[in-house]
Amino acid sequence: MTRRSRPAARSRRILVVAPNWLGDVVMATPLLDWLDAVRRADGGPALEIALSVRAAWAPLLAGDRRLDALLVTERPGRHDGPRGIAREAARWRAGGYDAVLLGPPSLRAALTAALAGIRVRIGHRGDGRAPLLSHALPRAARGTRHYTREMVDLGVALGEAWDWSAVAPAGDGALATRLATAPERPGDDDGRPLWVLGPGTTFGPAKNWPAGPMAAFMAAAVRGRGVRFVLLGDGGAAGIVAQLREHLPHLRWGGGDARDADVTDRTGQTSLVEAVACIGRAQLYVGNDSGLMHVAAAMGVPTVGLFGSSNPAWTRPGGPAVAVVAADGFACRPCYRRTCNQPVFCLSTIEGEQVLAAAAGVLAAPAGRGNGRAAP
């Protein structure tokens, strides 16, 4: 008589729904680390982890070893509107997920999960969606906890629901953002250190460092450190770039991949994959609180982030070599506004010298990649 072995326990299937903004997607990666650590722990549960992410950001997570499946959401596209919600809910239902962790704070995300019939639906309260969640988590005022910790809170709540107390890592441990995409190499073919600058943001001008002090920073870096700049971002940065050209007529400007230029403008001209490849070659990334800032830091590229209307206590970039320069002395900040309504714009008070000093500091740190031409 042949003895049959006991069938292995069925893996529980978890769907993580990534936030909508690029920077928030990056800051949600510690949640993937947390879930992966649970299943790799001695005696850990059998888990399958799937991630639903917008098509625009999917290339960052393609091939990520923490994931068993990647679901691409087409918005704009076939997942827009009421019919799009129904299509996505049907896809989630077909996946047979036991739990869904909702990164987006929207009613739409909770409604989709409820229509999909996923029994365990965990997300933060807000937008009137608490009745649609099986576990509606309170959310403290922005900046009370870092955004990465808020995302890991979703996993902690699932661990409490499924009793992972014996294997779950601490929810308040080190939460470094991490992308599977690795930097290529610092420096550049012509021997000049390459610095990437993100002059704009998608959210609104209240996050943008003005062109005047930005130009002073660039001129000092070119003159004192022999830097070559590449400007990255979407087409919304065109106005700032035009102002930079007016401030810096004495620098050599180029387009495309002009390596003999002091400044190469590639804003609005790259895909996300191309932008990431450029950042991966950089010695340093400098930019406003934006998605590319978080991408650079999570790739391990030394990063200087500039904060005005937003709050570094909530969205500080996570990475091995990071510095933050924030506007000080303004009772109105962080205001989280898209546009400034004050007589003095806080980011206009950040001088180029401050940012250059922060850049020098992060490059000199042990984790920095401070190669290239040294400062005199």
C-alpha positions in Angstrom: 0.0 0.0 0.0 1.4 3.3 -1.0 1.4 6.0 1.6 0.3 9.3 0.4 2.1 12.4 1.7 0.0 15.1 3.1 -0.7 17.9 0.7 1.2 21.1 1.4 -0.8 23.9 2.9 -2.3 26.2 0.4 -0.4 29.5 0.1 -2.4 32.5 1.1 -2.6 35.1 -1.6 -2.0 38.8 -0.8 -2.7 41.6 -3.2 -0.9 44.9 -2.4 -2.4 47.8 -4.3 0.3 50.4 -4.9 -0.3 54.1 -4.3 -1.0 56.3 -7.3 2.0 58.7 -7.2 5.5 57.6 -8.2 7.2 58.7 -5.0 4.5 57.0 -2.9 5.0 53.8 -4.9 8.7 53.9 -4.0 7.8 54.6 -0.3 5.5 51.5 -0.3 8.4 49.1 -1.0 9.2 48.6 2.7 5.8 46.9 2.9 7.0 44.4 0.3 10.1 43.8 2.3 8.0 43.3 5.5 5.7 40.7 3.8 8.7 39.0 2.2 10.4 38.8 5.6 7.3 37.2 7.2 7.3 34.3 4.7 11.0 33.8 4.8 11.1 33.6 8.6 11.5 30.2 10.3 8.0 28.8 10.6 6.6 31.6 8.4 3.4 31.2 6.5 3.3 30.2 2.8 2.4 33.5 1.0 2.1 34.6 -2.6 2.5 38.4 -3.0 1.0 40.2 -5.9 1.3 43.9 -6.6 -1.2 46.0 -8.5 0.5 49.2 -9.9 -0.3 51.8 -12.5 1.2 51.1 -16.0 3.4 54.2 -15.8 5.3 52.9 -12.7 5.2 49.2 -13.5 8.7 49.1 -15.1 10.3 49.9 -11.7 8.9 46.7 -10.2 9.2 44.4 -13.2 11.2 41.4 -12.2 11.2 42.3 -8.5 12.0 39.1 -6.6 9.7 40.1 -3.7 6.7 39.6 -6.1 5.0 36.5 -7.4 2.8 38.5 -9.8 2.6 42.1 -11.1 -0.8 43.4 -12.2 -0.7 46.5 -14.4 -3.5 49.0 -14.0 -4.3 51.0 -17.1 -5.3 54.4 -15.9 -5.8 56.3 -18.1 -7.2 53.5 -20.2 -9.4 50.5 -19.7 -9.5 50.8 -16.0 -10.9 54.3 -15.9 -14.5 55.1 -14.9 -17.2 52.9 -13.5 -16.6 50.2 -16.2 -12.9 50.3 -15.3 -13.7 49.6 -11.7 -15.8 46.6 -12.7 -13.0 45.3 -14.9 -10.4 45.6 -12.2 -12.7 44.1 -9.6 -13.3 41.1 -11.9 -9.5 40.6 -12.3 -8.9 40.8 -8.6 -11.8 38.3 -8.0 -10.2 35.9 -10.5 -6.9 36.1 -8.6 -8.5 34.4 -5.6 -6.8 36.8 -3.2 -7.3 36.1 0.5 -6.4 39.7 1.5 -5.8 43.1 -0.1 -3.7 45.9 1.3 -4.8 49.2 -0.1 -2.1 51.8 -0.5 -4.3 54.4 -2.2 -6.4 56.3 0.3 -9.3 56.5 -2.1 -12.9 55.4 -2.1 -12.3 53.9 -5.5 -9.7 51.5 -4.3 -11.9 50.2 -1.4 -14.9 49.9 -3.7 -12.9 47.8 -6.1 -11.7 45.5 -3.4 -15.3 45.1 -2.0 -16.7 44.3 -5.4 -13.9 41.8 -5.9 -15.2 39.9 -2.9 -11.8 39.8 -1.1 -12.7 39.0 2.5 -9.8 40.8 4.3 -9.6 44.4 3.1 -7.1 46.6 4.9 -6.6 50.3 4.4 -6.6 53.6 6.2 -9.8 55.5 7.0 -10.7 58.5 4.9 -12.8 59.4 1.8 -15.9 57.8 3.4 -14.6 54.3 2.7 -14.4 52.8 6.2 -17.6 50.7 5.8 -16.1 49.0 2.7 -13.0 47.9 4.7 -12.8 44.9 7.0 -10.0 46.6 8.8 -10.1 50.4 8.7 -6.9 51.8 10.2 -6.8 55.3 11.8 -4.4 57.7 10.2 -2.6 60.3 12.3 -1.9 63.8 11.1 0.6 63.9 8.2 4.1 63.8 9.4 3.3 62.0 12.7 4.6 58.8 11.1 6.7 58.6 8.0 4.7 57.4 4.9 6.8 54.2 4.7 5.7 53.3 8.2 2.0 54.0 7.3 2.4 51.5 4.5 4.0 48.9 6.8 1.1 49.4 9.2 -1.1 47.7 6.6 1.1 44.6 6.8 1.1 44.8 10.6 -2.7 44.8 10.7 -2.8 41.8 8.4 -0.3 40.0 10.7 -2.6 40.7 13.7 -5.6 39.4 11.7 -3.8 36.2 10.7 -1.8 35.8 13.9 1.8 36.1 12.7 3.0 37.2 16.1 5.7 34.5 16.2 7.3 35.5 12.9 6.4 39.0 12.0 9.2 41.6 12.1 8.8 44.7 14.2 6.7 47.3 12.4 8.9 50.1 13.6 12.2 48.7 12.4 14.5 50.3 9.8 12.4 51.1 6.7 14.7 51.8 3.8 13.1 52.1 0.4 14.6 49.8 -2.1 14.1 49.2 -5.8 15.2 46.2 -7.7 16.7 48.6 -10.3 20.4 49.1 -9.4 22.6 52.1 -10.3 25.0 51.6 -13.1 28.1 53.6 -12.3 28.9 57.1 -11.1 30.7 59.7 -13.3 30.6 60.0 -17.0 32.7 59.2 -20.1 34.3 62.6 -20.4 35.6 62.4 -16.8 33.2 65.1 -15.4 31.0 64.1 -12.5 27.4 63.8 -13.7 24.7 65.4 -11.4 21.0 64.9 -12.2 18.7 67.8 -11.3 15.0 67.5 -11.0 13.8 71.2 -11.5 10.0 70.6 -11.3 7.3 68.5 -9.7 4.0 67.1 -11.0 2.1 68.0 -7.9 2.4 71.8 -8.2 4.7 74.9 -8.1 4.5 75.1 -4.3 7.1 72.2 -4.3 9.4 73.9 -6.8 12.7 75.5 -5.8 12.7 78.8 -7.8 15.0 79.3 -10.8 17.1 82.1 -9.3 18.8 80.2 -6.4 18.7 77.0 -8.5 20.8 78.7 -11.2 23.2 80.0 -8.6 23.7 76.4 -7.3 24.3 75.1 -10.8 26.8 77.8 -11.7 28.8 77.2 -8.5 28.8 73.4 -9.1 30.0 73.8 -12.7 32.6 76.3 -11.7 33.8 74.8 -8.5 33.4 71.0 -9.0 33.5 70.7 -12.8 30.0 69.2 -12.8 27.9 68.3 -15.8 24.1 68.6 -15.2 21.3 66.6 -16.8 17.8 68.0 -16.2 15.1 65.4 -15.8 11.3 65.5 -15.2 8.1 65.8 -17.2 7.1 68.5 -19.6 5.7 70.6 -16.8 9.2 71.7 -16.0 9.5 73.6 -19.2 8.8 77.0 -17.6 11.5 76.5 -15.0 14.0 75.3 -17.6 13.3 78.4 -19.7 14.1 80.6 -16.6 17.3 78.7 -15.9 18.4 79.4 -19.5 17.9 83.1 -18.9 19.9 83.0 -15.7 22.7 80.9 -17.1 23.5 82.1 -20.6 27.2 81.7 -19.9 26.9 77.9 -19.5 27.0 75.5 -22.5 23.5 74.1 -23.0 22.8 71.0 -25.0 20.0 68.5 -25.8 19.7 64.8 -26.2 22.9 63.2 -25.0 25.2 66.1 -25.6 28.2 65.2 -23.4 30.2 68.4 -24.2 27.5 70.6 -22.6 27.4 71.9 -19.0 23.7 71.4 -18.9 21.7 68.9 -20.9 17.9 69.4 -20.8 16.0 66.1 -21.1 12.8 67.2 -19.3 9.7 65.9 -21.1 11.9 63.8 -23.4 12.5 60.5 -21.5 10.5 57.5 -20.5 10.7 56.4 -16.9 13.1 53.6 -17.8 15.4 56.1 -19.6 15.2 58.6 -16.7 16.1 55.8 -14.2 19.1 54.7 -16.4 20.3 58.3 -16.4 20.0 58.6 -12.6 21.8 55.3 -12.3 24.9 56.9 -14.0 24.9 59.9 -11.8 27.2 60.8 -9.0 24.4 62.8 -7.3 20.7 63.6 -7.6 19.3 67.0 -6.5 15.6 67.8 -6.7 12.3 68.8 -5.1 10.2 66.5 -3.1 9.1 64.4 -6.1 8.9 60.9 -7.5 12.3 61.0 -9.1 13.9 62.1 -5.8 12.5 59.0 -4.2 13.6 56.8 -7.1 17.2 58.1 -6.9 17.4 57.6 -3.1 15.9 54.1 -3.3 18.5 53.2 -6.0 21.3 54.1 -3.6 22.3 57.2 -5.6 23.4 60.0 -3.2 20.4 62.4 -3.0 19.6 65.9 -1.8 15.9 66.6 -1.4 14.4 70.1 -1.2 11.3 70.6 1.0 9.0 73.6 1.1 5.2 73.0 1.2 5.7 69.3 2.0 7.0 67.7 5.2 10.3 65.6 5.3 8.9 64.0 8.5 6.3 62.4 6.3 8.0 62.0 2.9 11.8 62.2 3.5 13.6 60.1 0.9 14.9 56.8 2.2 18.3 55.6 1.1 21.9 55.0 2.1 23.1 58.5 1.3 20.5 61.2 1.7 20.4 64.9 2.8 17.3 67.1 3.2 17.3 70.9 2.8 14.0 72.4 4.2 12.9 76.0 4.3 13.0 77.2 7.9 11.2 80.0 9.8 7.7 79.7 8.2 4.8 79.1 10.5 2.7 78.2 7.4 4.7 75.2 6.4 4.2 72.4 5.8 1.0 73.6 4.0 0.7 70.7 1.5 -0.7 73.3 -1.0 -0.2 73.1 -4.8 0.4 76.8 -5.0 1.7 79.3 -2.5 -0.6 81.9 -1.1 1.9 83.7 1.1 3.7 87.0 0.5 7.1 85.2 0.8 7.5 81.8 -0.8 9.4 79.6 1.6 11.5 77.8 -1.0 12.8 81.1 -2.3 14.8 81.5 0.9 16.9 78.4 0.2 20.2 79.7 -1.2 22.3 77.9 -3.8 25.2 77.7 -1.3 23.1 75.7 1.2 22.2 73.1 -1.4 25.8 72.9 -2.6 27.0 72.4 0.9 24.4 69.6 1.4 25.6 68.0 -1.8 29.2 68.1 -0.7 28.2 66.6 2.6 26.3 63.7 1.2 29.1 62.9 -1.3 31.7 63.0 1.5 29.7 60.6 3.7 30.9 57.0 3.7 27.9 55.8 1.7 28.3 58.5 -0.9 30.0 57.9 -4.2 32.1 61.1 -4.2 34.3 60.3 -7.2 34.9 62.6 -10.1 36.7 65.9 -10.0 37.3 67.1 -6.4 36.3 70.6 -5.2 39.3 73.0 -5.1 
